[in-house]
Amino acid sequence: MTSRPDDAVPTTESRRALVVVAAGSGARLGFGMPKAAVQLQDRTILDHALDPITAGLGLDLLVLVLPADAQAHRELAPAAVAVAAQAEAEVLIISGGASRTESVAAGSEAITEHARRNEWGPASVQVLVHDAARPLTPTSVFDRVLSALDSGAQAVVPAVEVADTIKRVDAVGRVAETLVRSELRAAQTPQGFTLTFLQQAAEYLQNHREQADSLTDEAMIAEHLGVDVVVVDGDARALKITTSADLSTAAALLQAPAHTPSTQNPGPESPSSQGPSTQPAPASAPRVGIGQDVHAFAASNEPTELWLAGLHWPHQQGLTGHSDADAVAHACCDALFSAAGLGDMGAHFGTDRPELVGASGAALLAEAAHITRQAGFTIGSIAVQFIGNRPTFGPRREEAQQVLSEAAGAPVAVSATTSDGLGFTGRGEGISATATAVLTLRQ
Ligand code: CTP
Ligand code: MG
């Protein structure tokens, strides 16, 4: 934090305020309640979002922006009051507007008014703007944004590298351009600004109301105003919860060994620090996971198709199961979730994801790989072994490896064996697949 010499005049003394915007309806999450009030494990999303707010951040003021209704204020305000007291900051609880931009504007107006009454000079007030919808953001991200502001930046954005290849698509759905991935970053929050900048941004919005919908964060206004936006490292754990799939990813991340938030990490003296779950492996250590899947062959008089390892096997009796019963692809999915500490397929591809009904094994593997990467991991490789009398994998091994590797975005090695006539695979009643995956945590 900027030093505060005893003889400084009050108006230039550095001050810090944090606006947490939590006034959204959470329509895409679809719980029929504000997203901030939705439970993430045993606490609300807002409770988690307030976790990183510690006295160490040196905050003078916390502004919580809530939906306007009284029930939201009754349910959500107490958490912020408690956290502000703990962080030794004053707290203001206000109602937001119809859009995120309006809610942020309401927050910065509240800070402006507070600054005026307390004779804080706007240029020396640092404001962090944070989405309650990013509940697992570690304190370290807040620290990095604050130190960039301390170094004189007017606008700061934490951002992470993008794992997917991003295409710009034209109005008729054709690819217009493939963007250069190494130049792309996904912006997160908290974003940091001087209060002076936020006031300029509010004025810009007043004069350019037609742009209000396309300006999804204040850093975009900085670009319009010609203000440099400094980028600092974000964190994979700062993912935004938008859909129920994100909620399951966040729930799984809370269980994952990588999640060691400063406020929940027991000290070395703590008795609970003896167990493996509180002794995280070094970040660079590879993580190994295992997955297995079994399916029975359908009765011979049932008209079924066989899908295995992402391939269609014509003229072969199919397998029974809710999905396409692609045990080879499914074992790969579970191996990824296992290595990442993200639970299993049931936790991610349950009935709350209607868009996945009937999804192919390869599509599920692509989605599992996406969730794994979103959780901050790089996929090293997957190995999967098929056990069964048929089909004969040898002639199509290359093809299977290609399809699965493309889905996972990482090398997948496929091998196959019989069980020498023993057990259900030996009797030809069904098949089994076992996979291992190796991941590393992105630094
Ligand atoms: N937000 C807000 N006021 C709004 C809209 C959004 O304070 N009128 C906040 C949300 O509470 C969230 C952040 O802005 O913390 C990011 O918005 P988003 O993820 O879009 O959340 P919601 O608007 O709640 O979700 P949805 O768009 O699905 O309704
Ligand atoms: Mg929204």
CSV table of C-alpha atoms and ligand atoms in Angstrom, one decimal:
chain,number,residue,atom,x,y,z
A,1,MET,CA,0.0,0.0,0.0
A,2,THR,CA,1.1,3.6,-0.6
A,3,SER,CA,2.9,4.9,2.4
A,4,ARG,CA,1.0,7.3,4.6
A,5,PRO,CA,3.5,9.8,6.0
A,6,ASP,CA,2.3,11.5,9.3
A,7,ASP,CA,2.6,14.9,7.8
A,8,ALA,CA,0.5,14.1,4.6
A,9,VAL,CA,-2.5,16.4,4.0
A,10,PRO,CA,-5.7,14.4,4.5
A,11,THR,CA,-6.9,14.8,0.9
A,12,THR,CA,-3.9,13.0,-0.6
A,13,GLU,CA,-3.8,10.2,1.9
A,14,SER,CA,-4.3,6.9,0.0
A,15,ARG,CA,-7.6,5.2,0.7
A,16,ARG,CA,-8.9,1.9,-0.4
A,17,ALA,CA,-12.5,0.8,-1.1
A,18,LEU,CA,-14.0,-2.4,-2.4
A,19,VAL,CA,-17.3,-2.7,-4.3
A,20,VAL,CA,-18.7,-6.2,-4.4
A,21,VAL,CA,-21.5,-6.3,-7.0
A,22,ALA,CA,-24.1,-8.9,-6.1
A,23,ALA,CA,-27.3,-7.4,-7.4
A,24,GLY,CA,-27.7,-9.8,-10.4
A,25,SER,CA,-30.7,-12.1,-10.7
A,26,GLY,CA,-28.8,-15.2,-11.6
A,27,ALA,CA,-31.2,-15.9,-14.5
A,28,ARG,CA,-28.8,-18.2,-16.3
A,29,LEU,CA,-28.1,-20.2,-13.1
A,30,GLY,CA,-31.9,-20.6,-12.8
A,31,PHE,CA,-32.4,-21.1,-9.1
A,32,GLY,CA,-35.1,-18.5,-8.9
A,33,MET,CA,-33.1,-16.4,-6.4
A,34,PRO,CA,-30.3,-13.9,-6.7
A,35,LYS,CA,-27.1,-15.8,-7.6
A,36,ALA,CA,-25.3,-14.4,-4.5
A,37,ALA,CA,-27.8,-16.2,-2.3
A,38,VAL,CA,-27.4,-19.6,-3.9
A,39,GLN,CA,-25.7,-22.3,-1.8
A,40,LEU,CA,-22.2,-23.4,-2.8
A,41,GLN,CA,-21.7,-26.4,-0.5
A,42,ASP,CA,-22.7,-25.2,2.9
A,43,ARG,CA,-22.5,-21.4,2.5
A,44,THR,CA,-23.9,-18.8,0.0
A,45,ILE,CA,-21.9,-17.8,-3.0
A,46,LEU,CA,-21.6,-14.3,-1.4
A,47,ASP,CA,-20.2,-15.8,1.8
A,48,HIS,CA,-17.4,-17.4,-0.3
A,49,ALA,CA,-16.9,-14.3,-2.3
A,50,LEU,CA,-16.2,-12.3,1.0
A,51,ASP,CA,-13.7,-14.9,2.3
A,52,PRO,CA,-10.6,-13.3,0.7
A,53,ILE,CA,-11.4,-9.9,2.3
A,54,THR,CA,-8.9,-9.7,5.1
A,55,ALA,CA,-7.4,-6.9,7.2
A,56,GLY,CA,-4.2,-7.4,5.2
A,57,LEU,CA,-5.9,-5.7,2.1
A,58,GLY,CA,-5.9,-2.4,4.0
A,59,LEU,CA,-9.5,-1.5,3.0
A,60,ASP,CA,-11.1,1.6,4.4
A,61,LEU,CA,-14.5,0.9,3.0
A,62,LEU,CA,-16.5,-2.1,1.7
A,63,VAL,CA,-19.6,-1.4,-0.4
A,64,LEU,CA,-21.9,-4.3,-1.0
A,65,VAL,CA,-24.4,-3.8,-3.9
A,66,LEU,CA,-27.5,-6.0,-3.5
A,67,PRO,CA,-30.7,-6.6,-5.3
A,68,ALA,CA,-33.2,-3.9,-4.3
A,69,ASP,CA,-35.7,-6.2,-2.4
A,70,ALA,CA,-35.9,-6.3,1.3
A,71,GLN,CA,-35.5,-10.0,1.5
A,72,ALA,CA,-32.1,-9.9,-0.3
A,73,HIS,CA,-30.9,-7.2,2.1
A,74,ARG,CA,-32.1,-9.2,5.1
A,75,GLU,CA,-30.4,-12.4,4.0
A,76,LEU,CA,-27.2,-11.1,2.5
A,77,ALA,CA,-26.2,-7.9,4.3
A,78,PRO,CA,-25.1,-9.5,7.6
A,79,ALA,CA,-22.2,-11.4,6.0
A,80,ALA,CA,-20.8,-8.2,4.7
A,81,VAL,CA,-21.2,-6.4,8.0
A,82,ALA,CA,-19.2,-9.2,9.7
A,83,VAL,CA,-16.5,-9.3,7.1
A,84,ALA,CA,-16.1,-5.5,7.1
A,85,ALA,CA,-15.7,-5.5,10.9
A,86,GLN,CA,-13.1,-8.2,10.6
A,87,ALA,CA,-11.3,-6.3,7.9
A,88,GLU,CA,-11.4,-3.2,10.0
A,89,ALA,CA,-13.3,-1.3,7.2
A,90,GLU,CA,-16.5,0.7,7.2
A,91,VAL,CA,-19.4,-0.9,5.3
A,92,LEU,CA,-22.1,0.5,3.1
A,93,ILE,CA,-24.9,-1.7,1.8
A,94,ILE,CA,-26.8,-0.3,-1.2
A,95,SER,CA,-29.2,-1.5,-3.9
A,96,GLY,CA,-27.9,-2.1,-7.5
A,97,GLY,CA,-29.4,-1.3,-10.9
A,98,ALA,CA,-30.8,-3.2,-13.8
A,99,SER,CA,-27.4,-4.0,-15.3
A,100,ARG,CA,-23.9,-4.8,-13.8
A,101,THR,CA,-22.7,-1.4,-15.2
A,102,GLU,CA,-25.5,0.4,-13.3
A,103,SER,CA,-24.7,-1.6,-10.1
A,104,VAL,CA,-21.1,-0.6,-10.3
A,105,ALA,CA,-22.1,3.0,-11.0
A,106,ALA,CA,-24.3,2.9,-7.8
A,107,GLY,CA,-21.3,1.6,-5.9
A,108,SER,CA,-18.9,4.3,-7.2
A,109,GLU,CA,-21.5,7.0,-6.4
A,110,ALA,CA,-21.7,5.7,-2.9
A,111,ILE,CA,-17.9,5.9,-2.6
A,112,THR,CA,-17.8,9.4,-4.1
A,113,GLU,CA,-20.3,10.6,-1.5
A,114,HIS,CA,-18.4,8.9,1.3
A,115,ALA,CA,-15.1,10.4,0.0
A,116,ARG,CA,-16.7,13.8,-0.1
A,117,ARG,CA,-18.0,13.6,3.4
A,118,ASN,CA,-14.6,12.3,4.7
A,119,GLU,CA,-12.5,14.7,2.6
A,120,TRP,CA,-10.8,11.9,0.6
A,121,GLY,CA,-9.2,13.2,-2.6
A,122,PRO,CA,-10.7,11.1,-5.5
A,123,ALA,CA,-7.2,10.7,-7.1
A,124,SER,CA,-5.9,9.0,-4.0
A,125,VAL,CA,-8.9,6.6,-3.6
A,126,GLN,CA,-8.2,3.2,-5.0
A,127,VAL,CA,-11.4,1.2,-5.8
A,128,LEU,CA,-11.6,-2.5,-6.4
A,129,VAL,CA,-14.7,-3.7,-8.2
A,130,HIS,CA,-15.4,-7.4,-7.7
A,131,ASP,CA,-18.1,-9.8,-8.9
A,132,ALA,CA,-19.8,-11.8,-6.1
A,133,ALA,CA,-20.2,-14.4,-8.9
A,134,ARG,CA,-16.4,-15.2,-8.6
A,135,PRO,CA,-16.6,-16.7,-5.1
A,136,LEU,CA,-13.3,-18.6,-5.1
A,137,THR,CA,-11.0,-15.7,-6.1
A,138,PRO,CA,-7.9,-15.9,-3.9
A,139,THR,CA,-6.6,-13.0,-1.8
A,140,SER,CA,-3.4,-13.1,-4.0
A,141,VAL,CA,-5.4,-11.7,-7.0
A,142,PHE,CA,-6.6,-8.7,-4.8
A,143,ASP,CA,-3.0,-8.1,-3.7
A,144,ARG,CA,-1.7,-8.1,-7.3
A,145,VAL,CA,-4.3,-5.6,-8.4
A,146,LEU,CA,-3.7,-3.3,-5.4
A,147,SER,CA,0.1,-3.3,-6.0
A,148,ALA,CA,-0.4,-2.3,-9.6
A,149,LEU,CA,-2.6,0.6,-8.4
A,150,ASP,CA,0.1,1.5,-5.9
A,151,SER,CA,2.6,1.6,-8.8
A,152,GLY,CA,0.4,4.3,-10.4
A,153,ALA,CA,-2.0,2.5,-12.7
A,154,GLN,CA,-5.4,4.1,-13.1
A,155,ALA,CA,-7.1,0.9,-14.3
A,156,VAL,CA,-6.0,-2.7,-13.6
A,157,VAL,CA,-7.4,-6.0,-14.8
A,158,PRO,CA,-6.5,-9.5,-13.6
A,159,ALA,CA,-6.6,-12.0,-16.5
A,160,VAL,CA,-5.7,-15.6,-17.4
A,161,GLU,CA,-4.5,-17.2,-20.5
A,162,VAL,CA,-7.2,-18.7,-22.8
A,163,ALA,CA,-7.1,-22.5,-23.3
A,164,ASP,CA,-9.6,-22.8,-26.2
A,165,THR,CA,-8.9,-21.6,-29.7
A,166,ILE,CA,-11.2,-18.6,-30.1
A,167,LYS,CA,-13.0,-17.9,-33.4
A,168,ARG,CA,-14.8,-14.8,-34.5
A,169,VAL,CA,-18.0,-15.9,-36.2
A,170,ASP,CA,-20.0,-13.8,-38.7
A,171,ALA,CA,-23.7,-13.1,-38.7
A,172,VAL,CA,-24.5,-16.3,-40.7
A,173,GLY,CA,-22.4,-18.5,-38.4
A,174,ARG,CA,-19.3,-18.9,-40.5
A,175,VAL,CA,-15.8,-18.5,-39.0
A,176,ALA,CA,-14.6,-15.0,-39.9
A,177,GLU,CA,-11.3,-15.1,-38.1
A,178,THR,CA,-9.2,-17.3,-35.8
A,179,LEU,CA,-7.7,-15.1,-33.1
A,180,VAL,CA,-4.1,-15.5,-32.1
A,181,ARG,CA,-4.4,-17.4,-28.8
A,182,SER,CA,-1.1,-16.2,-27.3
A,183,GLU,CA,-2.4,-12.7,-27.5
A,184,LEU,CA,-5.7,-13.5,-25.8
A,185,ARG,CA,-6.6,-13.2,-22.1
A,186,ALA,CA,-9.8,-13.8,-20.2
A,187,ALA,CA,-10.5,-10.9,-17.8
A,188,GLN,CA,-11.5,-11.5,-14.3
A,189,THR,CA,-12.2,-9.5,-11.1
A,190,PRO,CA,-11.4,-7.7,-8.9
A,191,GLN,CA,-10.6,-4.9,-11.3
A,192,GLY,CA,-8.9,-1.9,-9.8
A,193,PHE,CA,-9.4,1.8,-10.6
A,194,THR,CA,-8.7,5.2,-9.1
A,195,LEU,CA,-12.0,6.9,-8.0
A,196,THR,CA,-11.1,9.7,-10.5
A,197,PHE,CA,-11.2,7.2,-13.3
A,198,LEU,CA,-14.5,5.7,-12.2
A,199,GLN,CA,-16.0,9.2,-12.1
A,200,GLN,CA,-14.8,9.8,-15.7
A,201,ALA,CA,-16.2,6.4,-16.7
A,202,ALA,CA,-19.6,7.3,-15.2
A,203,GLU,CA,-19.6,10.6,-17.2
A,204,TYR,CA,-18.7,8.7,-20.4
A,205,LEU,CA,-21.6,6.3,-19.8
A,206,GLN,CA,-24.0,9.3,-19.3
A,207,ASN,CA,-22.9,10.6,-22.7
A,208,HIS,CA,-22.9,7.3,-24.5
A,209,ARG,CA,-26.0,5.5,-23.3
A,210,GLU,CA,-26.3,3.6,-26.5
A,211,GLN,CA,-23.0,1.7,-25.6
A,212,ALA,CA,-24.2,0.7,-22.1
A,213,ASP,CA,-25.2,-2.9,-23.2
A,214,SER,CA,-21.9,-3.6,-24.9
A,215,LEU,CA,-19.7,-2.3,-22.1
A,216,THR,CA,-19.5,-5.4,-19.8
A,217,ASP,CA,-16.9,-4.0,-17.5
A,218,GLU,CA,-15.3,-0.6,-16.6
A,219,ALA,CA,-12.0,-1.6,-18.1
A,220,MET,CA,-13.6,-1.5,-21.5
A,221,ILE,CA,-14.6,2.2,-20.8
A,222,ALA,CA,-10.9,2.8,-20.0
A,223,GLU,CA,-10.1,1.7,-23.6
A,224,HIS,CA,-12.6,4.2,-24.9
A,225,LEU,CA,-11.1,7.0,-22.8
A,226,GLY,CA,-7.6,6.2,-23.9
A,227,VAL,CA,-6.6,5.2,-20.4
A,228,ASP,CA,-4.0,2.4,-20.2
A,229,VAL,CA,-5.3,-0.8,-18.6
A,230,VAL,CA,-2.6,-2.7,-16.7
A,231,VAL,CA,-3.0,-6.5,-16.8
A,232,VAL,CA,-1.9,-8.6,-13.8
A,233,ASP,CA,-2.1,-12.4,-13.4
A,234,GLY,CA,-5.5,-13.7,-12.5
A,235,ASP,CA,-6.2,-17.2,-11.1
A,236,ALA,CA,-8.0,-20.2,-12.5
A,237,ARG,CA,-10.0,-20.3,-9.2
A,238,ALA,CA,-11.5,-16.9,-9.9
A,239,LEU,CA,-13.9,-18.5,-12.4
A,240,LYS,CA,-17.3,-16.8,-12.8
A,241,ILE,CA,-20.3,-18.9,-11.9
A,242,THR,CA,-22.8,-18.4,-14.7
A,243,THR,CA,-24.5,-21.8,-15.2
A,244,SER,CA,-25.1,-24.8,-13.1
A,245,ALA,CA,-22.1,-26.5,-14.7
A,246,ASP,CA,-19.9,-23.7,-13.3
A,247,LEU,CA,-21.5,-24.2,-9.9
A,248,SER,CA,-20.5,-27.9,-9.9
A,249,THR,CA,-17.0,-26.9,-11.0
A,250,ALA,CA,-16.7,-24.5,-8.1
A,251,ALA,CA,-18.1,-27.1,-5.7
A,252,ALA,CA,-15.5,-29.5,-6.9
A,253,LEU,CA,-12.7,-26.9,-6.7
A,254,LEU,CA,-13.5,-26.4,-3.0
A,255,GLN,CA,-12.7,-30.1,-2.5
A,256,ALA,CA,-9.7,-30.1,-4.8
A,257,PRO,CA,-6.2,-30.1,-3.2
A,258,ALA,CA,-5.4,-26.9,-5.2
A,259,HIS,CA,-7.8,-24.9,-3.1
A,260,THR,CA,-6.0,-23.4,-0.2
A,261,PRO,CA,-7.5,-20.0,0.5
A,262,SER,CA,-5.7,-18.0,3.0
A,263,THR,CA,-8.7,-17.7,5.4
A,264,GLN,CA,-9.3,-21.4,5.4
A,265,ASN,CA,-5.8,-22.8,5.4
A,266,PRO,CA,-5.1,-24.1,8.8
A,267,GLY,CA,-1.7,-23.0,10.3
A,268,PRO,CA,1.1,-25.5,10.9
A,269,GLU,CA,-0.1,-25.9,14.6
A,270,SER,CA,-3.6,-27.0,13.6
A,271,PRO,CA,-4.4,-30.6,14.4
A,272,SER,CA,-6.4,-30.9,11.2
A,273,SER,CA,-3.3,-30.1,9.1
A,274,GLN,CA,-2.1,-33.6,9.6
A,275,GLY,CA,-4.5,-35.2,7.0
A,276,PRO,CA,-3.6,-35.5,3.3
A,277,SER,CA,-6.4,-33.1,2.3
A,278,THR,CA,-4.6,-30.2,4.1
A,279,GLN,CA,-1.2,-31.1,2.9
A,280,PRO,CA,-1.3,-29.9,-0.7
A,281,ALA,CA,1.2,-31.4,-3.1
A,282,PRO,CA,3.7,-28.9,-4.6
A,283,ALA,CA,2.0,-27.1,-7.4
A,284,SER,CA,4.5,-28.5,-9.9
A,285,ALA,CA,3.8,-32.1,-9.0
A,286,PRO,CA,1.9,-34.2,-11.6
A,287,ARG,CA,-1.6,-35.3,-10.5
A,288,VAL,CA,-2.6,-38.8,-11.5
A,289,GLY,CA,-6.2,-40.0,-11.8
A,290,ILE,CA,-8.0,-43.2,-12.4
A,291,GLY,CA,-11.4,-43.9,-14.0
A,292,GLN,CA,-13.3,-47.1,-14.8
A,293,ASP,CA,-16.5,-47.8,-16.6
A,294,VAL,CA,-18.4,-51.0,-17.3
A,295,HIS,CA,-21.4,-51.7,-19.6
A,296,ALA,CA,-23.4,-54.8,-20.4
A,297,PHE,CA,-24.1,-55.9,-24.0
A,298,ALA,CA,-27.7,-55.4,-25.0
A,299,ALA,CA,-29.9,-58.5,-25.6
A,300,SER,CA,-29.2,-59.8,-29.1
A,301,ASN,CA,-32.8,-59.2,-30.2
A,302,GLU,CA,-32.6,-55.5,-29.3
A,303,PRO,CA,-31.8,-53.2,-32.2
A,304,THR,CA,-28.7,-51.3,-30.8
A,305,GLU,CA,-25.6,-49.7,-32.2
A,306,LEU,CA,-22.1,-50.0,-30.7
A,307,TRP,CA,-20.2,-46.8,-29.9
A,308,LEU,CA,-16.8,-47.2,-28.3
A,309,ALA,CA,-13.7,-45.0,-28.0
A,310,GLY,CA,-15.6,-42.3,-29.9
A,311,LEU,CA,-16.1,-44.6,-32.9
A,312,HIS,CA,-19.1,-46.2,-34.4
A,313,TRP,CA,-18.7,-50.0,-34.9
A,314,PRO,CA,-21.1,-51.1,-37.6
A,315,HIS,CA,-22.8,-54.5,-37.4
A,316,GLN,CA,-21.8,-55.0,-33.8
A,317,GLN,CA,-24.2,-55.6,-30.9
A,318,GLY,CA,-24.6,-52.4,-28.8
A,319,LEU,CA,-24.2,-51.9,-25.0
A,320,THR,CA,-26.9,-50.9,-22.5
A,321,GLY,CA,-26.8,-47.6,-20.6
A,322,HIS,CA,-28.4,-44.2,-20.3
A,323,SER,CA,-26.0,-42.6,-22.7
A,324,ASP,CA,-24.2,-44.1,-25.7
A,325,ALA,CA,-22.5,-46.4,-23.2
A,326,ASP,CA,-19.0,-45.5,-24.6
A,327,ALA,CA,-17.2,-47.0,-21.6
A,328,VAL,CA,-13.8,-46.1,-23.1
A,329,ALA,CA,-14.5,-42.4,-23.4
A,330,HIS,CA,-16.3,-42.4,-20.0
A,331,ALA,CA,-13.3,-44.0,-18.3
A,332,CYS,CA,-11.2,-41.2,-19.7
A,333,CYS,CA,-13.6,-38.5,-18.3
A,334,ASP,CA,-13.5,-40.0,-14.9
A,335,ALA,CA,-9.7,-40.2,-15.0
A,336,LEU,CA,-9.5,-36.5,-15.7
A,337,PHE,CA,-12.0,-35.6,-12.9
A,338,SER,CA,-10.1,-37.9,-10.5
A,339,ALA,CA,-6.7,-36.4,-11.3
A,340,ALA,CA,-8.1,-32.9,-10.8
A,341,GLY,CA,-9.9,-33.8,-7.6
A,342,LEU,CA,-13.1,-32.7,-9.3
A,343,GLY,CA,-15.3,-35.7,-8.4
A,344,ASP,CA,-16.6,-37.8,-11.1
A,345,MET,CA,-18.9,-37.9,-14.2
A,346,GLY,CA,-22.1,-38.1,-12.1
A,347,ALA,CA,-21.2,-34.8,-10.4
A,348,HIS,CA,-20.7,-32.9,-13.7
A,349,PHE,CA,-23.0,-34.6,-16.2
A,350,GLY,CA,-26.1,-35.1,-14.1
A,351,THR,CA,-29.7,-34.5,-14.9
A,352,ASP,CA,-29.3,-30.7,-14.3
A,353,ARG,CA,-27.5,-30.5,-17.7
A,354,PRO,CA,-30.3,-31.3,-20.2
A,355,GLU,CA,-28.0,-30.1,-23.1
A,356,LEU,CA,-25.9,-33.3,-22.5
A,357,VAL,CA,-28.8,-35.8,-22.9
A,358,GLY,CA,-27.7,-38.2,-25.6
A,359,ALA,CA,-24.2,-36.6,-25.9
A,360,SER,CA,-21.6,-38.9,-27.4
A,361,GLY,CA,-18.7,-40.2,-25.4
A,362,ALA,CA,-16.3,-38.0,-27.4
A,363,ALA,CA,-18.5,-34.9,-26.7
A,364,LEU,CA,-18.5,-35.7,-22.9
A,365,LEU,CA,-14.7,-36.2,-23.0
A,366,ALA,CA,-14.3,-32.8,-24.7
A,367,GLU,CA,-16.5,-31.2,-21.9
A,368,ALA,CA,-14.6,-33.0,-19.2
A,369,ALA,CA,-11.3,-31.7,-20.6
A,370,HIS,CA,-12.8,-28.2,-20.7
A,371,ILE,CA,-13.8,-28.4,-17.1
A,372,THR,CA,-10.4,-29.7,-16.1
A,373,ARG,CA,-8.6,-26.9,-17.9
A,374,GLN,CA,-11.0,-24.3,-16.5
A,375,ALA,CA,-10.0,-25.6,-13.0
A,376,GLY,CA,-6.4,-24.6,-13.8
A,377,PHE,CA,-4.9,-27.8,-15.0
A,378,THR,CA,-2.9,-28.8,-18.1
A,379,ILE,CA,-3.7,-32.2,-19.4
A,380,GLY,CA,-0.4,-34.2,-19.9
A,381,SER,CA,-1.8,-37.5,-21.2
A,382,ILE,CA,-4.5,-40.1,-20.8
A,383,ALA,CA,-4.1,-43.9,-21.2
A,384,VAL,CA,-7.1,-46.1,-21.5
A,385,GLN,CA,-7.3,-49.9,-21.7
A,386,PHE,CA,-10.4,-51.7,-23.1
A,387,ILE,CA,-11.1,-55.2,-21.7
A,388,GLY,CA,-13.5,-57.4,-23.6
A,389,ASN,CA,-13.9,-60.1,-26.2
A,390,ARG,CA,-15.1,-57.7,-28.9
A,391,PRO,CA,-14.9,-55.5,-30.9
A,392,THR,CA,-11.3,-56.1,-32.0
A,393,PHE,CA,-9.5,-52.9,-31.4
A,394,GLY,CA,-6.2,-53.5,-33.2
A,395,PRO,CA,-7.3,-52.4,-36.7
A,396,ARG,CA,-8.9,-49.2,-35.5
A,397,ARG,CA,-6.6,-48.3,-32.6
A,398,GLU,CA,-5.0,-45.4,-34.5
A,399,GLU,CA,-8.5,-44.0,-35.4
A,400,ALA,CA,-9.7,-44.3,-31.8
A,401,GLN,CA,-6.6,-42.6,-30.5
A,402,GLN,CA,-7.1,-39.7,-33.0
A,403,VAL,CA,-10.7,-39.2,-32.1
A,404,LEU,CA,-10.2,-39.3,-28.4
A,405,SER,CA,-7.0,-37.2,-28.5
A,406,GLU,CA,-8.9,-34.5,-30.5
A,407,ALA,CA,-11.7,-34.5,-27.9
A,408,ALA,CA,-9.4,-34.3,-24.9
A,409,GLY,CA,-7.0,-31.8,-26.6
A,410,ALA,CA,-4.2,-34.1,-25.3
A,411,PRO,CA,-2.6,-37.4,-26.3
A,412,VAL,CA,-4.9,-40.4,-25.5
A,413,ALA,CA,-3.3,-43.9,-25.8
A,414,VAL,CA,-5.7,-46.8,-26.4
A,415,SER,CA,-4.8,-50.4,-25.6
A,416,ALA,CA,-7.0,-53.5,-25.5
A,417,THR,CA,-7.0,-57.0,-24.0
A,418,THR,CA,-9.3,-59.9,-23.3
A,419,SER,CA,-9.7,-61.5,-19.8
A,420,ASP,CA,-8.8,-65.0,-21.0
A,421,GLY,CA,-12.4,-66.2,-20.8
A,422,LEU,CA,-12.7,-65.2,-17.2
A,423,GLY,CA,-15.4,-63.1,-15.6
A,424,PHE,CA,-18.2,-61.1,-17.3
A,425,THR,CA,-15.9,-59.8,-20.0
A,426,GLY,CA,-14.6,-63.3,-20.7
A,427,ARG,CA,-18.2,-64.7,-20.9
A,428,GLY,CA,-19.0,-61.9,-23.4
A,429,GLU,CA,-21.6,-60.4,-21.1
A,430,GLY,CA,-20.1,-56.9,-21.2
A,431,ILE,CA,-17.0,-54.8,-21.5
A,432,SER,CA,-14.9,-52.8,-19.1
A,433,ALA,CA,-12.5,-49.9,-19.6
A,434,THR,CA,-9.9,-48.4,-17.2
A,435,ALA,CA,-8.1,-45.1,-17.7
A,436,THR,CA,-5.4,-43.1,-16.1
A,437,ALA,CA,-4.8,-39.4,-16.6
A,438,VAL,CA,-1.8,-37.1,-15.7
A,439,LEU,CA,-2.3,-33.4,-15.1
A,440,THR,CA,-0.2,-30.6,-13.9
A,441,LEU,CA,-1.5,-27.4,-12.3
A,442,ARG,CA,-0.9,-24.3,-14.5
A,443,GLN,CA,1.4,-21.9,-12.8
B,1,CTP,N1,-24.6,-7.8,-11.2
B,1,CTP,C1,-25.1,-6.7,-10.5
B,1,CTP,N2,-26.3,-6.1,-10.9
B,1,CTP,C2,-26.9,-6.4,-12.0
B,1,CTP,C3,-26.4,-7.5,-12.8
B,1,CTP,C4,-25.2,-8.2,-12.4
B,1,CTP,O1,-24.6,-6.4,-9.4
B,1,CTP,N3,-28.0,-5.8,-12.4
B,1,CTP,C5,-23.5,-8.5,-10.7
B,1,CTP,C6,-23.8,-10.0,-10.4
B,1,CTP,O2,-24.4,-10.1,-9.1
B,1,CTP,C7,-22.5,-10.7,-10.5
B,1,CTP,C8,-21.7,-9.8,-11.5
B,1,CTP,O3,-22.5,-8.6,-11.7
B,1,CTP,O4,-21.8,-10.7,-9.3
B,1,CTP,C9,-21.6,-10.5,-12.9
B,1,CTP,O5,-22.9,-10.7,-13.5
B,1,CTP,P1,-23.5,-12.0,-14.0
B,1,CTP,O6,-22.5,-13.1,-13.9
B,1,CTP,O7,-24.2,-11.7,-15.3
B,1,CTP,O8,-24.6,-12.3,-12.9
B,1,CTP,P2,-26.2,-12.2,-13.0
B,1,CTP,O9,-26.6,-11.0,-13.7
B,1,CTP,O10,-26.7,-12.4,-11.6
B,1,CTP,O11,-26.5,-13.5,-13.8
B,1,CTP,P3,-27.5,-13.6,-15.1
B,1,CTP,O12,-26.9,-12.7,-16.2
B,1,CTP,O13,-27.4,-15.0,-15.5
B,1,CTP,O14,-28.9,-13.2,-14.7
B,2,MG,MG,-26.0,-10.7,-15.9
